């Protein structure tokens, strides 16, 4: 299964909306296996905290997203703007291009930084 950065972004947005004590166990119109794999990757990347209990069959796995981490909040803030996200997909996440998550986050942050007004001291 390939990483789907749009799905990762959707999971991050849905996680941000959780109330204290709530968990995210799936997304409507998303294959449960794809959701589970992306949650595992997001936890490995330090974006979320989740309870992941894998059993022998994927149908028996327990996946519950609990919250965004500080790094997850930073990623979501960098990826929040739809125009900037579209530009990132065209520039960094091209289907034929090779990229890392760190590079994507660095690019998004750089684009935001360029758009900030100068402090002119």
mmCIF file with all atom_site columns, C-alpha atoms in Angstrom:
data_model
loop_
_atom_site.group_PDB
_atom_site.id
_atom_site.type_symbol
_atom_site.label_atom_id
_atom_site.label_alt_id
_atom_site.label_comp_id
_atom_site.label_asym_id
_atom_site.label_entity_id
_atom_site.label_seq_id
_atom_site.pdbx_PDB_ins_code
_atom_site.Cartn_x
_atom_site.Cartn_y
_atom_site.Cartn_z
_atom_site.occupancy
_atom_site.B_iso_or_equiv
_atom_site.pdbx_formal_charge
_atom_site.auth_seq_id
_atom_site.auth_comp_id
_atom_site.auth_asym_id
_atom_site.auth_atom_id
_atom_site.pdbx_PDB_model_num
ATOM 1   C CA . UNK A 1 1   ? 0.000   0.000   0.000   1.00 0.00 ? 1   UNK A CA 1
ATOM 2   C CA . UNK A 1 2   ? 1.289   3.460   -0.906  1.00 0.00 ? 2   UNK A CA 1
ATOM 3   C CA . UNK A 1 3   ? 1.215   6.412   1.438   1.00 0.00 ? 3   UNK A CA 1
ATOM 4   C CA . UNK A 1 4   ? -1.668  8.751   0.663   1.00 0.00 ? 4   UNK A CA 1
ATOM 5   C CA . UNK A 1 5   ? -0.832  12.214  1.962   1.00 0.00 ? 5   UNK A CA 1
ATOM 6   C CA . UNK A 1 6   ? -4.406  13.419  1.375   1.00 0.00 ? 6   UNK A CA 1
ATOM 7   C CA . UNK A 1 7   ? -5.631  10.641  3.668   1.00 0.00 ? 7   UNK A CA 1
ATOM 8   C CA . UNK A 1 8   ? -3.012  11.532  6.271   1.00 0.00 ? 8   UNK A CA 1
ATOM 9   C CA . UNK A 1 9   ? -4.199  15.141  6.124   1.00 0.00 ? 9   UNK A CA 1
ATOM 10  C CA . UNK A 1 10  ? -7.860  14.024  6.458   1.00 0.00 ? 10  UNK A CA 1
ATOM 11  C CA . UNK A 1 11  ? -7.037  11.877  9.490   1.00 0.00 ? 11  UNK A CA 1
ATOM 12  C CA . UNK A 1 12  ? -5.182  14.814  11.052  1.00 0.00 ? 12  UNK A CA 1
ATOM 13  C CA . UNK A 1 13  ? -8.155  17.154  10.491  1.00 0.00 ? 13  UNK A CA 1
ATOM 14  C CA . UNK A 1 14  ? -10.583 14.578  11.944  1.00 0.00 ? 14  UNK A CA 1
ATOM 15  C CA . UNK A 1 15  ? -8.298  14.050  14.945  1.00 0.00 ? 15  UNK A CA 1
ATOM 16  C CA . UNK A 1 16  ? -8.144  17.786  15.575  1.00 0.00 ? 16  UNK A CA 1
ATOM 17  C CA . UNK A 1 17  ? -11.949 17.803  15.921  1.00 0.00 ? 17  UNK A CA 1
ATOM 18  C CA . UNK A 1 18  ? -12.019 15.129  18.649  1.00 0.00 ? 18  UNK A CA 1
ATOM 19  C CA . UNK A 1 19  ? -13.314 16.173  22.042  1.00 0.00 ? 19  UNK A CA 1
ATOM 20  C CA . UNK A 1 20  ? -11.389 15.138  25.149  1.00 0.00 ? 20  UNK A CA 1
ATOM 21  C CA . UNK A 1 21  ? -11.808 11.397  25.678  1.00 0.00 ? 21  UNK A CA 1
ATOM 22  C CA . UNK A 1 22  ? -13.091 10.710  22.148  1.00 0.00 ? 22  UNK A CA 1
ATOM 23  C CA . UNK A 1 23  ? -11.238 8.498   19.686  1.00 0.00 ? 23  UNK A CA 1
ATOM 24  C CA . UNK A 1 24  ? -11.204 8.186   15.916  1.00 0.00 ? 24  UNK A CA 1
ATOM 25  C CA . UNK A 1 25  ? -11.643 4.625   14.682  1.00 0.00 ? 25  UNK A CA 1
ATOM 26  C CA . UNK A 1 26  ? -12.216 5.218   10.977  1.00 0.00 ? 26  UNK A CA 1
ATOM 27  C CA . UNK A 1 27  ? -13.403 7.660   8.351   1.00 0.00 ? 27  UNK A CA 1
ATOM 28  C CA . UNK A 1 28  ? -16.516 7.430   6.255   1.00 0.00 ? 28  UNK A CA 1
ATOM 29  C CA . UNK A 1 29  ? -15.735 6.299   2.684   1.00 0.00 ? 29  UNK A CA 1
ATOM 30  C CA . UNK A 1 30  ? -12.204 5.148   3.622   1.00 0.00 ? 30  UNK A CA 1
ATOM 31  C CA . UNK A 1 31  ? -11.263 1.473   3.452   1.00 0.00 ? 31  UNK A CA 1
ATOM 32  C CA . UNK A 1 32  ? -10.602 0.280   7.038   1.00 0.00 ? 32  UNK A CA 1
ATOM 33  C CA . UNK A 1 33  ? -7.300  -1.367  6.027   1.00 0.00 ? 33  UNK A CA 1
ATOM 34  C CA . UNK A 1 34  ? -6.075  1.883   4.431   1.00 0.00 ? 34  UNK A CA 1
ATOM 35  C CA . UNK A 1 35  ? -7.162  3.868   7.505   1.00 0.00 ? 35  UNK A CA 1
ATOM 36  C CA . UNK A 1 36  ? -5.364  1.457   9.825   1.00 0.00 ? 36  UNK A CA 1
ATOM 37  C CA . UNK A 1 37  ? -2.118  1.455   7.838   1.00 0.00 ? 37  UNK A CA 1
ATOM 38  C CA . UNK A 1 38  ? -2.055  5.257   7.627   1.00 0.00 ? 38  UNK A CA 1
ATOM 39  C CA . UNK A 1 39  ? -2.685  5.556   11.378  1.00 0.00 ? 39  UNK A CA 1
ATOM 40  C CA . UNK A 1 40  ? 0.278   3.240   11.978  1.00 0.00 ? 40  UNK A CA 1
ATOM 41  C CA . UNK A 1 41  ? 2.469   5.387   9.714   1.00 0.00 ? 41  UNK A CA 1
ATOM 42  C CA . UNK A 1 42  ? 1.244   8.606   11.341  1.00 0.00 ? 42  UNK A CA 1
ATOM 43  C CA . UNK A 1 43  ? 2.107   7.262   14.777  1.00 0.00 ? 43  UNK A CA 1
ATOM 44  C CA . UNK A 1 44  ? 5.534   6.157   13.542  1.00 0.00 ? 44  UNK A CA 1
ATOM 45  C CA . UNK A 1 45  ? 6.074   9.694   12.174  1.00 0.00 ? 45  UNK A CA 1
ATOM 46  C CA . UNK A 1 46  ? 5.128   11.192  15.541  1.00 0.00 ? 46  UNK A CA 1
ATOM 47  C CA . UNK A 1 47  ? 2.000   12.965  14.247  1.00 0.00 ? 47  UNK A CA 1
ATOM 48  C CA . UNK A 1 48  ? -0.558  11.251  16.470  1.00 0.00 ? 48  UNK A CA 1
ATOM 49  C CA . UNK A 1 49  ? -0.968  9.162   19.566  1.00 0.00 ? 49  UNK A CA 1
ATOM 50  C CA . UNK A 1 50  ? -3.057  6.067   18.964  1.00 0.00 ? 50  UNK A CA 1
ATOM 51  C CA . UNK A 1 51  ? -3.891  2.705   20.448  1.00 0.00 ? 51  UNK A CA 1
ATOM 52  C CA . UNK A 1 52  ? -2.857  0.086   17.914  1.00 0.00 ? 52  UNK A CA 1
ATOM 53  C CA . UNK A 1 53  ? -3.453  -3.553  18.745  1.00 0.00 ? 53  UNK A CA 1
ATOM 54  C CA . UNK A 1 54  ? -2.765  -5.822  15.821  1.00 0.00 ? 54  UNK A CA 1
ATOM 55  C CA . UNK A 1 55  ? -4.033  -9.367  15.825  1.00 0.00 ? 55  UNK A CA 1
ATOM 56  C CA . UNK A 1 56  ? -3.538  -12.101 13.253  1.00 0.00 ? 56  UNK A CA 1
ATOM 57  C CA . UNK A 1 57  ? -6.261  -10.821 10.909  1.00 0.00 ? 57  UNK A CA 1
ATOM 58  C CA . UNK A 1 58  ? -6.688  -7.179  9.908   1.00 0.00 ? 58  UNK A CA 1
ATOM 59  C CA . UNK A 1 59  ? -10.372 -7.473  10.782  1.00 0.00 ? 59  UNK A CA 1
ATOM 60  C CA . UNK A 1 60  ? -9.401  -8.204  14.375  1.00 0.00 ? 60  UNK A CA 1
ATOM 61  C CA . UNK A 1 61  ? -7.126  -5.178  14.774  1.00 0.00 ? 61  UNK A CA 1
ATOM 62  C CA . UNK A 1 62  ? -8.002  -2.370  17.134  1.00 0.00 ? 62  UNK A CA 1
ATOM 63  C CA . UNK A 1 63  ? -7.019  1.109   15.934  1.00 0.00 ? 63  UNK A CA 1
ATOM 64  C CA . UNK A 1 64  ? -8.043  4.190   17.911  1.00 0.00 ? 64  UNK A CA 1
ATOM 65  C CA . UNK A 1 65  ? -6.551  7.617   17.257  1.00 0.00 ? 65  UNK A CA 1
ATOM 66  C CA . UNK A 1 66  ? -6.481  9.578   20.500  1.00 0.00 ? 66  UNK A CA 1
ATOM 67  C CA . UNK A 1 67  ? -4.922  12.942  19.697  1.00 0.00 ? 67  UNK A CA 1
ATOM 68  C CA . UNK A 1 68  ? -2.482  14.955  17.608  1.00 0.00 ? 68  UNK A CA 1
ATOM 69  C CA . UNK A 1 69  ? 1.021   15.394  18.965  1.00 0.00 ? 69  UNK A CA 1
ATOM 70  C CA . UNK A 1 70  ? 2.826   18.738  18.933  1.00 0.00 ? 70  UNK A CA 1
ATOM 71  C CA . UNK A 1 71  ? 4.466   17.692  15.653  1.00 0.00 ? 71  UNK A CA 1
ATOM 72  C CA . UNK A 1 72  ? 1.065   16.659  14.299  1.00 0.00 ? 72  UNK A CA 1
ATOM 73  C CA . UNK A 1 73  ? -0.348  20.085  15.144  1.00 0.00 ? 73  UNK A CA 1
ATOM 74  C CA . UNK A 1 74  ? 2.615   21.714  13.369  1.00 0.00 ? 74  UNK A CA 1
ATOM 75  C CA . UNK A 1 75  ? 2.032   19.562  10.283  1.00 0.00 ? 75  UNK A CA 1
ATOM 76  C CA . UNK A 1 76  ? -1.689  20.331  10.238  1.00 0.00 ? 76  UNK A CA 1
ATOM 77  C CA . UNK A 1 77  ? -1.073  24.055  10.639  1.00 0.00 ? 77  UNK A CA 1
ATOM 78  C CA . UNK A 1 78  ? 1.398   23.925  7.732   1.00 0.00 ? 78  UNK A CA 1
ATOM 79  C CA . UNK A 1 79  ? -1.015  21.889  5.568   1.00 0.00 ? 79  UNK A CA 1
ATOM 80  C CA . UNK A 1 80  ? -4.222  23.710  6.536   1.00 0.00 ? 80  UNK A CA 1
ATOM 81  C CA . UNK A 1 81  ? -4.435  26.150  3.614   1.00 0.00 ? 81  UNK A CA 1
ATOM 82  C CA . UNK A 1 82  ? -6.091  24.423  0.640   1.00 0.00 ? 82  UNK A CA 1
ATOM 83  C CA . UNK A 1 83  ? -4.207  26.512  -1.945  1.00 0.00 ? 83  UNK A CA 1
ATOM 84  C CA . UNK A 1 84  ? -0.852  25.789  -0.334  1.00 0.00 ? 84  UNK A CA 1
ATOM 85  C CA . UNK A 1 85  ? -1.739  22.087  -0.054  1.00 0.00 ? 85  UNK A CA 1
ATOM 86  C CA . UNK A 1 86  ? -2.619  21.967  -3.767  1.00 0.00 ? 86  UNK A CA 1
ATOM 87  C CA . UNK A 1 87  ? 0.685   23.654  -4.586  1.00 0.00 ? 87  UNK A CA 1
ATOM 88  C CA . UNK A 1 88  ? 2.540   21.138  -2.370  1.00 0.00 ? 88  UNK A CA 1
ATOM 89  C CA . UNK A 1 89  ? 0.849   18.249  -4.167  1.00 0.00 ? 89  UNK A CA 1
ATOM 90  C CA . UNK A 1 90  ? 1.856   19.667  -7.551  1.00 0.00 ? 90  UNK A CA 1
ATOM 91  C CA . UNK A 1 91  ? 5.388   20.552  -6.464  1.00 0.00 ? 91  UNK A CA 1
ATOM 92  C CA . UNK A 1 92  ? 6.446   18.005  -3.848  1.00 0.00 ? 92  UNK A CA 1
ATOM 93  C CA . UNK A 1 93  ? 3.990   15.098  -3.908  1.00 0.00 ? 93  UNK A CA 1
ATOM 94  C CA . UNK A 1 94  ? 4.007   14.428  -7.636  1.00 0.00 ? 94  UNK A CA 1
ATOM 95  C CA . UNK A 1 95  ? 3.089   10.811  -8.391  1.00 0.00 ? 95  UNK A CA 1
ATOM 96  C CA . UNK A 1 96  ? 6.411   10.281  -10.124 1.00 0.00 ? 96  UNK A CA 1
ATOM 97  C CA . UNK A 1 97  ? 8.503   12.214  -7.603  1.00 0.00 ? 97  UNK A CA 1
ATOM 98  C CA . UNK A 1 98  ? 10.246  10.768  -4.595  1.00 0.00 ? 98  UNK A CA 1
ATOM 99  C CA . UNK A 1 99  ? 9.810   12.711  -1.376  1.00 0.00 ? 99  UNK A CA 1
ATOM 100 C CA . UNK A 1 100 ? 10.005  12.253  2.355   1.00 0.00 ? 100 UNK A CA 1
ATOM 101 C CA . UNK A 1 101 ? 7.528   13.456  4.930   1.00 0.00 ? 101 UNK A CA 1
ATOM 102 C CA . UNK A 1 102 ? 10.232  15.706  6.408   1.00 0.00 ? 102 UNK A CA 1
ATOM 103 C CA . UNK A 1 103 ? 10.797  17.326  3.012   1.00 0.00 ? 103 UNK A CA 1
ATOM 104 C CA . UNK A 1 104 ? 7.063   17.945  2.576   1.00 0.00 ? 104 UNK A CA 1
ATOM 105 C CA . UNK A 1 105 ? 6.758   19.545  6.009   1.00 0.00 ? 105 UNK A CA 1
ATOM 106 C CA . UNK A 1 106 ? 9.906   21.627  5.408   1.00 0.00 ? 106 UNK A CA 1
ATOM 107 C CA . UNK A 1 107 ? 8.553   22.820  2.032   1.00 0.00 ? 107 UNK A CA 1
ATOM 108 C CA . UNK A 1 108 ? 5.168   23.771  3.518   1.00 0.00 ? 108 UNK A CA 1
ATOM 109 C CA . UNK A 1 109 ? 6.849   25.635  6.373   1.00 0.00 ? 109 UNK A CA 1
ATOM 110 C CA . UNK A 1 110 ? 9.145   27.458  3.935   1.00 0.00 ? 110 UNK A CA 1
ATOM 111 C CA . UNK A 1 111 ? 6.177   28.554  1.826   1.00 0.00 ? 111 UNK A CA 1
ATOM 112 C CA . UNK A 1 112 ? 4.420   29.887  4.917   1.00 0.00 ? 112 UNK A CA 1
ATOM 113 C CA . UNK A 1 113 ? 7.596   31.668  6.018   1.00 0.00 ? 113 UNK A CA 1
ATOM 114 C CA . UNK A 1 114 ? 7.907   33.362  2.600   1.00 0.00 ? 114 UNK A CA 1
ATOM 115 C CA . UNK A 1 115 ? 4.348   34.633  2.889   1.00 0.00 ? 115 UNK A CA 1
ATOM 116 C CA . UNK A 1 116 ? 4.913   36.272  6.270   1.00 0.00 ? 116 UNK A CA 1
ATOM 117 C CA . UNK A 1 117 ? 5.486   40.017  6.387   1.00 0.00 ? 117 UNK A CA 1
ATOM 118 C CA . UNK A 1 118 ? 9.021   41.106  7.165   1.00 0.00 ? 118 UNK A CA 1
ATOM 119 C CA . UNK A 1 119 ? 9.657   42.354  10.694  1.00 0.00 ? 119 UNK A CA 1
ATOM 120 C CA . UNK A 1 120 ? 11.953  45.093  9.331   1.00 0.00 ? 120 UNK A CA 1
ATOM 121 C CA . UNK A 1 121 ? 14.063  45.902  12.375  1.00 0.00 ? 121 UNK A CA 1
#
